[in-house]
PDB file of C-alpha atoms in Angstrom:
ATOM      1  CA  MET A   1      14.365   6.696 118.678  1.00  0.00           C
ATOM      2  CA  ARG A   2      13.747   4.969 122.002  1.00  0.00           C
ATOM      3  CA  LEU A   3      14.802   8.060 123.972  1.00  0.00           C
ATOM      4  CA  THR A   4      12.499  10.226 121.873  1.00  0.00           C
ATOM      5  CA  SER A   5       9.579   7.865 122.498  1.00  0.00           C
ATOM      6  CA  VAL A   6      10.236   7.932 126.236  1.00  0.00           C
ATOM      7  CA  LEU A   7      10.286  11.745 126.264  1.00  0.00           C
ATOM      8  CA  PHE A   8       6.960  11.914 124.438  1.00  0.00           C
ATOM      9  CA  GLN A   9       5.459   9.349 126.818  1.00  0.00           C
ATOM     10  CA  LEU A  10       6.619  11.386 129.818  1.00  0.00           C
ATOM     11  CA  PHE A  11       5.136  14.539 128.326  1.00  0.00           C
ATOM     12  CA  PHE A  12       1.746  13.021 127.539  1.00  0.00           C
ATOM     13  CA  ALA A  13       1.578  11.236 130.895  1.00  0.00           C
ATOM     14  CA  GLU A  14       2.273  14.479 132.760  1.00  0.00           C
ATOM     15  CA  VAL A  15      -0.190  16.576 130.737  1.00  0.00           C
ATOM     16  CA  THR A  16      -2.949  13.957 130.785  1.00  0.00           C
ATOM     17  CA  LEU A  17      -2.756  12.726 134.368  1.00  0.00           C
ATOM     18  CA  VAL A  18      -1.633  15.885 136.154  1.00  0.00           C
ATOM     19  CA  GLU A  19      -3.176  18.687 134.095  1.00  0.00           C
ATOM     20  CA  VAL A  20      -6.082  17.441 131.967  1.00  0.00           C
ATOM     21  CA  VAL A  21      -7.818  14.805 134.104  1.00  0.00           C
ATOM     22  CA  PRO A  22      -8.065  16.836 137.368  1.00  0.00           C
ATOM     23  CA  ASN A  23      -9.289  19.925 135.466  1.00  0.00           C
ATOM     24  CA  PHE A  24     -11.308  18.161 132.763  1.00  0.00           C
ATOM     25  CA  VAL A  25     -14.692  19.744 133.441  1.00  0.00           C
ATOM     26  CA  ARG A  26     -13.308  23.248 133.887  1.00  0.00           C
ATOM     27  CA  LEU A  27     -11.196  22.963 130.732  1.00  0.00           C
ATOM     28  CA  PHE A  28     -13.724  21.432 128.357  1.00  0.00           C
ATOM     29  CA  GLY A  29     -17.150  21.939 129.937  1.00  0.00           C
ATOM     30  CA  GLY A  30     -17.582  25.718 130.006  1.00  0.00           C
ATOM     31  CA  ALA A  31     -20.038  27.626 127.833  1.00  0.00           C
ATOM     32  CA  PHE A  32     -17.604  30.360 126.805  1.00  0.00           C
ATOM     33  CA  GLY A  33     -15.599  29.273 123.775  1.00  0.00           C
ATOM     34  CA  ARG A  34     -17.499  26.000 123.574  1.00  0.00           C
ATOM     35  CA  ARG A  35     -16.622  25.340 119.927  1.00  0.00           C
ATOM     36  CA  HIS A  36     -12.939  25.649 120.679  1.00  0.00           C
ATOM     37  CA  ARG A  37     -13.163  23.572 123.848  1.00  0.00           C
ATOM     38  CA  LEU A  38     -14.827  20.693 122.006  1.00  0.00           C
ATOM     39  CA  ALA A  39     -12.437  21.006 119.053  1.00  0.00           C
ATOM     40  CA  ALA A  40      -9.461  20.943 121.433  1.00  0.00           C
ATOM     41  CA  LEU A  41     -10.789  17.847 123.197  1.00  0.00           C
ATOM     42  CA  ALA A  42     -11.289  16.059 119.876  1.00  0.00           C
ATOM     43  CA  HIS A  43      -7.812  17.070 118.750  1.00  0.00           C
ATOM     44  CA  TYR A  44      -6.220  15.789 121.933  1.00  0.00           C
ATOM     45  CA  ALA A  45      -8.013  12.480 121.464  1.00  0.00           C
ATOM     46  CA  LEU A  46      -6.685  12.305 117.894  1.00  0.00           C
ATOM     47  CA  LEU A  47      -3.134  12.991 119.081  1.00  0.00           C
ATOM     48  CA  VAL A  48      -3.342  10.105 121.527  1.00  0.00           C
ATOM     49  CA  THR A  49      -4.892   7.887 118.839  1.00  0.00           C
ATOM     50  CA  PHE A  50      -2.171   8.842 116.364  1.00  0.00           C
ATOM     51  CA  ALA A  51       0.497   7.783 118.858  1.00  0.00           C
ATOM     52  CA  TRP A  52      -0.826   4.204 118.984  1.00  0.00           C
ATOM     53  CA  ALA A  53      -2.856   3.532 115.824  1.00  0.00           C
ATOM     54  CA  PRO A  54      -1.411   2.051 112.598  1.00  0.00           C
ATOM     55  CA  PRO A  55      -0.638   4.480 109.762  1.00  0.00           C
ATOM     56  CA  SER A  56      -3.470   5.565 107.500  1.00  0.00           C
ATOM     57  CA  LEU A  57      -4.144   8.526 105.255  1.00  0.00           C
ATOM     58  CA  LEU A  58      -7.539   9.016 106.919  1.00  0.00           C
ATOM     59  CA  LEU A  59      -6.012   9.313 110.390  1.00  0.00           C
ATOM     60  CA  ASP A  60      -3.193  11.571 109.194  1.00  0.00           C
ATOM     61  CA  ALA A  61      -5.540  13.902 107.322  1.00  0.00           C
ATOM     62  CA  SER A  62      -8.018  13.904 110.221  1.00  0.00           C
ATOM     63  CA  LEU A  63      -5.317  14.949 112.688  1.00  0.00           C
ATOM     64  CA  SER A  64      -4.129  17.812 110.494  1.00  0.00           C
ATOM     65  CA  ALA A  65      -7.682  18.927 109.637  1.00  0.00           C
ATOM     66  CA  SER A  66      -8.478  18.859 113.363  1.00  0.00           C
ATOM     67  CA  GLY A  67      -5.501  21.139 113.953  1.00  0.00           C
ATOM     68  CA  VAL A  68      -6.972  23.638 111.506  1.00  0.00           C
ATOM     69  CA  VAL A  69     -10.340  23.474 113.266  1.00  0.00           C
ATOM     70  CA  VAL A  70      -8.733  24.037 116.678  1.00  0.00           C
ATOM     71  CA  THR A  71      -6.981  27.219 115.557  1.00  0.00           C
ATOM     72  CA  VAL A  72      -9.930  28.584 113.586  1.00  0.00           C
ATOM     73  CA  THR A  73     -12.385  28.014 116.451  1.00  0.00           C
ATOM     74  CA  ALA A  74      -9.939  29.694 118.833  1.00  0.00           C
ATOM     75  CA  ALA A  75      -9.804  32.730 116.568  1.00  0.00           C
ATOM     76  CA  LEU A  76     -13.598  32.805 116.202  1.00  0.00           C
ATOM     77  CA  ASP A  77     -14.444  32.233 119.863  1.00  0.00           C
ATOM     78  CA  PHE A  78     -11.789  34.473 121.396  1.00  0.00           C
ATOM     79  CA  GLU A  79     -11.446  37.251 118.823  1.00  0.00           C
ATOM     80  CA  ARG A  80     -13.213  39.857 120.938  1.00  0.00           C
ATOM     81  CA  ALA A  81     -11.198  39.018 124.049  1.00  0.00           C
ATOM     82  CA  HIS A  82      -7.801  38.675 122.373  1.00  0.00           C
ATOM     83  CA  ARG A  83      -7.792  41.094 119.430  1.00  0.00           C
ATOM     84  CA  ARG A  84      -6.521  43.917 121.647  1.00  0.00           C
ATOM     85  CA  ALA A  85      -3.954  41.769 123.473  1.00  0.00           C
ATOM     86  CA  ARG A  86      -0.439  43.163 123.172  1.00  0.00           C
ATOM     87  CA  ASN A  87       2.781  41.417 124.187  1.00  0.00           C
ATOM     88  CA  ARG A  88       6.365  42.588 124.201  1.00  0.00           C
ATOM     89  CA  ALA A  89       6.997  40.052 121.430  1.00  0.00           C
ATOM     90  CA  SER A  90       5.444  36.956 119.907  1.00  0.00           C
ATOM     91  CA  GLY A  91       5.259  33.713 121.863  1.00  0.00           C
ATOM     92  CA  THR A  92       3.648  32.090 124.878  1.00  0.00           C
ATOM     93  CA  LEU A  93       6.581  31.207 127.131  1.00  0.00           C
ATOM     94  CA  ASP A  94       6.579  34.294 129.355  1.00  0.00           C
ATOM     95  CA  GLU A  95       4.216  34.193 132.312  1.00  0.00           C
ATOM     96  CA  ASP A  96       2.588  37.511 131.436  1.00  0.00           C
ATOM     97  CA  ALA A  97       2.153  36.669 127.728  1.00  0.00           C
ATOM     98  CA  THR A  98      -1.314  36.349 126.209  1.00  0.00           C
ATOM     99  CA  VAL A  99      -2.024  34.536 122.961  1.00  0.00           C
ATOM    100  CA  THR A 100      -3.062  37.236 120.497  1.00  0.00           C
ATOM    101  CA  TYR A 101      -5.717  37.003 117.807  1.00  0.00           C
ATOM    102  CA  SER A 102      -2.967  37.593 115.259  1.00  0.00           C
ATOM    103  CA  GLU A 103      -1.056  34.533 116.507  1.00  0.00           C
ATOM    104  CA  MET A 104      -4.183  32.389 116.294  1.00  0.00           C
ATOM    105  CA  VAL A 105      -4.792  33.386 112.678  1.00  0.00           C
ATOM    106  CA  GLU A 106      -1.141  32.892 111.727  1.00  0.00           C
ATOM    107  CA  HIS A 107      -1.182  29.484 113.348  1.00  0.00           C
ATOM    108  CA  SER A 108      -4.059  28.370 111.131  1.00  0.00           C
ATOM    109  CA  PHE A 109      -1.767  28.772 108.121  1.00  0.00           C
ATOM    110  CA  TYR A 110       0.805  26.337 109.493  1.00  0.00           C
ATOM    111  CA  GLN A 111      -1.877  23.861 110.513  1.00  0.00           C
ATOM    112  CA  GLY A 112      -3.204  23.998 106.954  1.00  0.00           C
ATOM    113  CA  LEU A 113       0.328  23.520 105.666  1.00  0.00           C
ATOM    114  CA  ASN A 114       0.541  20.325 107.727  1.00  0.00           C
ATOM    115  CA  LEU A 115      -2.629  19.017 106.109  1.00  0.00           C
ATOM    116  CA  VAL A 116      -1.362  19.666 102.602  1.00  0.00           C
ATOM    117  CA  GLN A 117       2.065  18.151 103.274  1.00  0.00           C
ATOM    118  CA  ILE A 118       0.854  14.922 104.888  1.00  0.00           C
ATOM    119  CA  VAL A 119      -1.429  14.223 101.933  1.00  0.00           C
ATOM    120  CA  ALA A 120       1.082  15.318  99.278  1.00  0.00           C
ATOM    121  CA  LEU A 121       3.863  13.121 100.667  1.00  0.00           C
ATOM    122  CA  ARG A 122       1.921  10.100  99.461  1.00  0.00           C
ATOM    123  CA  PHE A 123       2.189  11.352  95.869  1.00  0.00           C
ATOM    124  CA  PRO A 124       5.932  11.803  95.190  1.00  0.00           C
ATOM    125  CA  ARG A 125       5.497  13.124  91.651  1.00  0.00           C
ATOM    126  CA  LEU A 126       3.446  16.046  92.899  1.00  0.00           C
ATOM    127  CA  VAL A 127       4.681  16.637  96.433  1.00  0.00           C
ATOM    128  CA  PRO A 128       7.057  19.626  96.065  1.00  0.00           C
ATOM    129  CA  VAL A 129       4.734  21.857  94.040  1.00  0.00           C
ATOM    130  CA  VAL A 130       1.489  20.831  95.770  1.00  0.00           C
ATOM    131  CA  ALA A 131       2.945  21.118  99.274  1.00  0.00           C
ATOM    132  CA  ALA A 132       4.561  24.481  98.498  1.00  0.00           C
ATOM    133  CA  ALA A 133       1.421  25.980  96.927  1.00  0.00           C
ATOM    134  CA  PRO A 134      -0.019  27.269 100.253  1.00  0.00           C
ATOM    135  CA  TRP A 135       3.001  29.553 100.574  1.00  0.00           C
ATOM    136  CA  LEU A 136       1.414  31.629  97.799  1.00  0.00           C
ATOM    137  CA  LEU A 137      -1.139  32.668 100.439  1.00  0.00           C
ATOM    138  CA  ARG A 138       1.353  33.341 103.241  1.00  0.00           C
ATOM    139  CA  HIS A 139       1.184  37.100 102.747  1.00  0.00           C
ATOM    140  CA  ARG A 140      -2.512  37.039 103.643  1.00  0.00           C
ATOM    141  CA  PHE A 141      -1.741  35.842 107.175  1.00  0.00           C
ATOM    142  CA  PRO A 142      -0.136  37.782 110.035  1.00  0.00           C
ATOM    143  CA  VAL A 143       3.565  37.373 110.802  1.00  0.00           C
ATOM    144  CA  ASN A 144       4.720  37.089 114.422  1.00  0.00           C
ATOM    145  CA  ARG A 145       8.469  36.729 114.983  1.00  0.00           C
ATOM    146  CA  PHE A 146      10.074  34.781 117.814  1.00  0.00           C
ATOM    147  CA  SER A 147      13.277  36.758 117.226  1.00  0.00           C
ATOM    148  CA  ASP A 148      11.728  39.886 118.751  1.00  0.00           C
ATOM    149  CA  ASN A 149      12.053  38.161 122.130  1.00  0.00           C
ATOM    150  CA  TYR A 150      15.854  38.268 122.049  1.00  0.00           C
ATOM    151  CA  TYR A 151      16.643  41.098 119.632  1.00  0.00           C
ATOM    152  CA  GLU A 152      14.608  43.745 121.462  1.00  0.00           C
ATOM    153  CA  ASP A 153      15.374  42.457 124.960  1.00  0.00           C
ATOM    154  CA  LYS A 154      19.118  41.847 125.381  1.00  0.00           C
ATOM    155  CA  ARG A 155      18.780  39.974 128.673  1.00  0.00           C
ATOM    156  CA  THR A 156      19.781  36.308 128.637  1.00  0.00           C
ATOM    157  CA  THR A 157      16.717  34.842 130.322  1.00  0.00           C
ATOM    158  CA  THR A 158      15.482  31.258 130.254  1.00  0.00           C
ATOM    159  CA  THR A 159      12.658  32.154 127.919  1.00  0.00           C
ATOM    160  CA  ALA A 160      14.966  34.149 125.626  1.00  0.00           C
ATOM    161  CA  VAL A 161      17.190  31.091 125.226  1.00  0.00           C
ATOM    162  CA  MET A 162      14.151  28.901 124.571  1.00  0.00           C
ATOM    163  CA  TYR A 163      12.918  31.328 121.917  1.00  0.00           C
ATOM    164  CA  ARG A 164      16.302  31.086 120.176  1.00  0.00           C
ATOM    165  CA  VAL A 165      15.929  27.323 120.176  1.00  0.00           C
ATOM    166  CA  LYS A 166      12.423  27.679 118.761  1.00  0.00           C
ATOM    167  CA  LYS A 167      13.792  29.861 115.959  1.00  0.00           C
ATOM    168  CA  ALA A 168      16.380  27.190 115.144  1.00  0.00           C
ATOM    169  CA  GLN A 169      13.614  24.577 115.213  1.00  0.00           C
ATOM    170  CA  TYR A 170      11.619  26.646 112.725  1.00  0.00           C
ATOM    171  CA  LEU A 171      14.547  26.856 110.303  1.00  0.00           C
ATOM    172  CA  LEU A 172      15.097  23.096 110.667  1.00  0.00           C
ATOM    173  CA  TYR A 173      11.409  22.508 110.011  1.00  0.00           C
ATOM    174  CA  LYS A 174      10.993  24.843 107.049  1.00  0.00           C
ATOM    175  CA  HIS A 175      14.102  24.081 105.023  1.00  0.00           C
ATOM    176  CA  CYS A 176      14.907  20.506 106.034  1.00  0.00           C
ATOM    177  CA  LEU A 177      11.691  18.849 107.145  1.00  0.00           C
ATOM    178  CA  PHE A 178       9.342  20.696 104.815  1.00  0.00           C
ATOM    179  CA  HIS A 179      11.038  21.826 101.600  1.00  0.00           C
ATOM    180  CA  GLY A 180      14.030  19.508 101.974  1.00  0.00           C
ATOM    181  CA  LEU A 181      11.927  16.433 102.730  1.00  0.00           C
ATOM    182  CA  ASN A 182       9.361  17.157 100.032  1.00  0.00           C
ATOM    183  CA  LEU A 183      12.024  17.639  97.366  1.00  0.00           C
ATOM    184  CA  THR A 184      13.965  14.559  98.454  1.00  0.00           C
ATOM    185  CA  VAL A 185      10.802  12.439  98.241  1.00  0.00           C
ATOM    186  CA  PHE A 186      10.193  13.911  94.781  1.00  0.00           C
ATOM    187  CA  LEU A 187      13.724  13.113  93.651  1.00  0.00           C
ATOM    188  CA  ARG A 188      13.758   9.569  95.033  1.00  0.00           C
ATOM    189  CA  GLN A 189      10.088   8.827  94.278  1.00  0.00           C
ATOM    190  CA  VAL A 190       9.488   7.205  97.673  1.00  0.00           C
ATOM    191  CA  ALA A 191       5.902   7.152  98.953  1.00  0.00           C
ATOM    192  CA  GLU A 192       6.538   5.213 102.162  1.00  0.00           C
ATOM    193  CA  VAL A 193       7.902   8.068 104.256  1.00  0.00           C
ATOM    194  CA  PRO A 194       4.591   8.978 105.994  1.00  0.00           C
ATOM    195  CA  ARG A 195       4.172   5.340 107.080  1.00  0.00           C
ATOM    196  CA  SER A 196       7.618   4.963 108.641  1.00  0.00           C
ATOM    197  CA  PRO A 197       7.906   4.908 112.468  1.00  0.00           C
ATOM    198  CA  THR A 198      10.617   7.581 112.309  1.00  0.00           C
ATOM    199  CA  PHE A 199       8.438  10.020 110.420  1.00  0.00           C
ATOM    200  CA  ARG A 200       5.344   9.295 112.504  1.00  0.00           C
ATOM    201  CA  LEU A 201       7.160  10.075 115.716  1.00  0.00           C
ATOM    202  CA  TYR A 202       8.281  13.381 114.201  1.00  0.00           C
ATOM    203  CA  TRP A 203       4.762  14.112 112.954  1.00  0.00           C
ATOM    204  CA  LEU A 204       3.351  13.455 116.411  1.00  0.00           C
ATOM    205  CA  GLY A 205       5.851  15.925 117.862  1.00  0.00           C
ATOM    206  CA  LEU A 206       5.112  18.602 115.279  1.00  0.00           C
ATOM    207  CA  ASN A 207       1.342  18.409 115.700  1.00  0.00           C
ATOM    208  CA  THR A 208       1.635  18.276 119.485  1.00  0.00           C
ATOM    209  CA  SER A 209       3.954  21.273 119.591  1.00  0.00           C
ATOM    210  CA  TYR A 210       1.623  23.365 117.449  1.00  0.00           C
ATOM    211  CA  VAL A 211      -1.211  23.148 119.977  1.00  0.00           C
ATOM    212  CA  MET A 212       0.501  22.546 123.298  1.00  0.00           C
ATOM    213  CA  GLU A 213       2.336  25.858 123.438  1.00  0.00           C
ATOM    214  CA  PHE A 214      -1.059  27.580 123.531  1.00  0.00           C
ATOM    215  CA  PHE A 215      -2.730  25.005 125.772  1.00  0.00           C
ATOM    216  CA  LEU A 216       0.046  25.135 128.369  1.00  0.00           C
ATOM    217  CA  GLN A 217      -0.147  28.926 128.415  1.00  0.00           C
ATOM    218  CA  THR A 218      -3.885  28.612 129.116  1.00  0.00           C
ATOM    219  CA  LEU A 219      -3.096  26.379 132.084  1.00  0.00           C
ATOM    220  CA  VAL A 220      -0.680  29.010 133.421  1.00  0.00           C
ATOM    221  CA  LYS A 221      -3.237  31.794 133.004  1.00  0.00           C
ATOM    222  CA  ARG A 222      -5.825  29.788 134.932  1.00  0.00           C
ATOM    223  CA  LYS A 223      -3.315  28.991 137.692  1.00  0.00           C
ATOM    224  CA  TYR A 224      -3.562  25.253 137.041  1.00  0.00           C
ATOM    225  CA  VAL A 225       0.168  25.068 136.297  1.00  0.00           C
ATOM    226  CA  PRO A 226       2.990  27.147 137.815  1.00  0.00           C
ATOM    227  CA  GLN A 227       5.297  28.959 135.407  1.00  0.00           C
ATOM    228  CA  TRP A 228       8.315  26.772 136.203  1.00  0.00           C
ATOM    229  CA  ARG A 229       6.426  23.591 135.266  1.00  0.00           C
ATOM    230  CA  HIS A 230       5.129  25.289 132.139  1.00  0.00           C
ATOM    231  CA  LEU A 231       8.730  25.896 131.027  1.00  0.00           C
ATOM    232  CA  VAL A 232       9.823  22.366 131.959  1.00  0.00           C
ATOM    233  CA  LEU A 233       7.003  20.843 129.906  1.00  0.00           C
ATOM    234  CA  ASN A 234       7.824  23.093 126.952  1.00  0.00           C
ATOM    235  CA  ALA A 235      11.499  22.160 127.188  1.00  0.00           C
ATOM    236  CA  LEU A 236      10.601  18.464 127.350  1.00  0.00           C
ATOM    237  CA  LEU A 237       8.412  18.746 124.261  1.00  0.00           C
ATOM    238  CA  MET A 238      10.998  20.842 122.412  1.00  0.00           C
ATOM    239  CA  GLY A 239      13.702  18.278 123.158  1.00  0.00           C
ATOM    240  CA  ALA A 240      11.597  15.320 122.048  1.00  0.00           C
ATOM    241  CA  SER A 241      10.438  17.115 118.883  1.00  0.00           C
ATOM    242  CA  THR A 242      13.974  18.131 117.952  1.00  0.00           C
ATOM    243  CA  LEU A 243      15.294  14.581 118.357  1.00  0.00           C
ATOM    244  CA  ALA A 244      12.409  13.272 116.251  1.00  0.00           C
ATOM    245  CA  GLY A 245      13.078  15.867 113.548  1.00  0.00           C
ATOM    246  CA  LEU A 246      16.794  15.091 113.444  1.00  0.00           C
ATOM    247  CA  ALA A 247      15.982  11.393 113.005  1.00  0.00           C
ATOM    248  CA  VAL A 248      13.858  12.231 109.930  1.00  0.00           C
ATOM    249  CA  LEU A 249      16.638  14.478 108.662  1.00  0.00           C
ATOM    250  CA  ARG A 250      19.184  11.685 108.977  1.00  0.00           C
ATOM    251  CA  GLU A 251      17.003   9.002 107.422  1.00  0.00           C
ATOM    252  CA  PHE A 252      15.074  10.742 104.658  1.00  0.00           C
ATOM    253  CA  VAL A 253      16.429  14.187 103.747  1.00  0.00           C
ATOM    254  CA  ASP A 254      19.150  15.026 101.225  1.00  0.00           C
ATOM    255  CA  LEU A 255      21.116  17.698 103.089  1.00  0.00           C
ATOM    256  CA  ARG A 256      22.330  19.260  99.845  1.00  0.00           C
ATOM    257  CA  ILE A 257      18.748  20.017  98.851  1.00  0.00           C
ATOM    258  CA  ALA A 258      17.971  21.441 102.292  1.00  0.00           C
ATOM    259  CA  ALA A 259      21.070  23.642 102.091  1.00  0.00           C
ATOM    260  CA  VAL A 260      20.010  25.035  98.714  1.00  0.00           C
ATOM    261  CA  SER A 261      16.516  25.713 100.093  1.00  0.00           C
ATOM    262  CA  LEU A 262      18.048  27.640 102.986  1.00  0.00           C
ATOM    263  CA  ALA A 263      20.282  29.612 100.631  1.00  0.00           C
ATOM    264  CA  LEU A 264      17.319  30.523  98.410  1.00  0.00           C
ATOM    265  CA  ASN A 265      15.482  31.731 101.516  1.00  0.00           C
ATOM    266  CA  PHE A 266      18.142  34.425 101.970  1.00  0.00           C
ATOM    267  CA  LEU A 267      18.687  35.175  98.273  1.00  0.00           C
ATOM    268  CA  HIS A 268      15.035  35.222  97.198  1.00  0.00           C
ATOM    269  CA  ARG A 269      13.008  35.810 100.342  1.00  0.00           C
ATOM    270  CA  HIS A 270       9.237  35.356 100.593  1.00  0.00           C
ATOM    271  CA  HIS A 271       9.056  33.334  97.365  1.00  0.00           C
ATOM    272  CA  ASP A 272       8.866  29.795  98.706  1.00  0.00           C
ATOM    273  CA  PHE A 273       6.664  28.510  95.905  1.00  0.00           C
ATOM    274  CA  LEU A 274       8.830  29.905  93.104  1.00  0.00           C
ATOM    275  CA  ASN A 275      11.989  28.736  94.858  1.00  0.00           C
ATOM    276  CA  THR A 276      10.546  25.234  95.171  1.00  0.00           C
ATOM    277  CA  VAL A 277       9.467  25.094  91.522  1.00  0.00           C
ATOM    278  CA  ALA A 278      12.912  26.279  90.424  1.00  0.00           C
ATOM    279  CA  LEU A 279      14.644  23.748  92.654  1.00  0.00           C
ATOM    280  CA  SER A 280      12.357  20.956  91.407  1.00  0.00           C
ATOM    281  CA  CYS A 281      13.195  21.814  87.797  1.00  0.00           C
ATOM    282  CA  GLY A 282      16.880  21.896  88.642  1.00  0.00           C
ATOM    283  CA  LEU A 283      16.695  18.465  90.268  1.00  0.00           C
ATOM    284  CA  LEU A 284      14.921  17.038  87.246  1.00  0.00           C
ATOM    285  CA  LEU A 285      17.522  18.520  84.918  1.00  0.00           C
ATOM    286  CA  LEU A 286      20.374  17.065  86.965  1.00  0.00           C
ATOM    287  CA  HIS A 287      18.622  13.694  87.112  1.00  0.00           C
ATOM    288  CA  PHE A 288      18.320  13.387  83.340  1.00  0.00           C
ATOM    289  CA  LEU A 289      21.725  14.780  82.434  1.00  0.00           C
TER     290      LEU A 289
END
């Protein structure tokens, strides 16, 4: 966990001292997109606070709610400018990529999912069903696939490799650190997970990753950051977040449950809520037999 902490500290030090502070007024003081600028500033302050403050439900919920506000204000403020944006595939790693309106709206779903999960984890009896309920609304949000970056373009570029890693991170997140963790907490009836240092480091990484991929792309577009440093910072954050997620996996997640969740994803696709309810019932049945 020490290595992971060091990587996060390096990332935040670089972004804060080299990118944010010198460009503070230009980043957060403009009139265009003011709601999003102010929401982003507040969210960044909450991320830094989360890294140092003691655990509390208020702080955790505030961070996740702030993430929702950041994405919604981005969609509202930049809809006209970004609705017609078209990229070769989804994602923000390529220098010529532009965050699309569709990606902003999709991102609000996952930010909302964070909010529901962090609250539900404190109530083990309810966590799997409550946390999975937002998936009933997933079809109402756009879908943007990282895999288009390496299936449509066969070249083995740096960004293509990074997109493959991001896809693996998503599978780790969804089936191990979301469904797998929620169901394991339900089975073991442990409410202390959100307060543990291991989980909080992972949660910091997840919430940082959700906003920084867009923020760093903004810095590239404005010529504040060269493309090579953009990729280095993304790789640093991806590495730290992956290590933090694997630590949670090792400490809190029953791998058998995560494996079943992954299998159900292929056998009964796009039915996360029903799959979770069925798996919860199966775990209860096995527990009482």
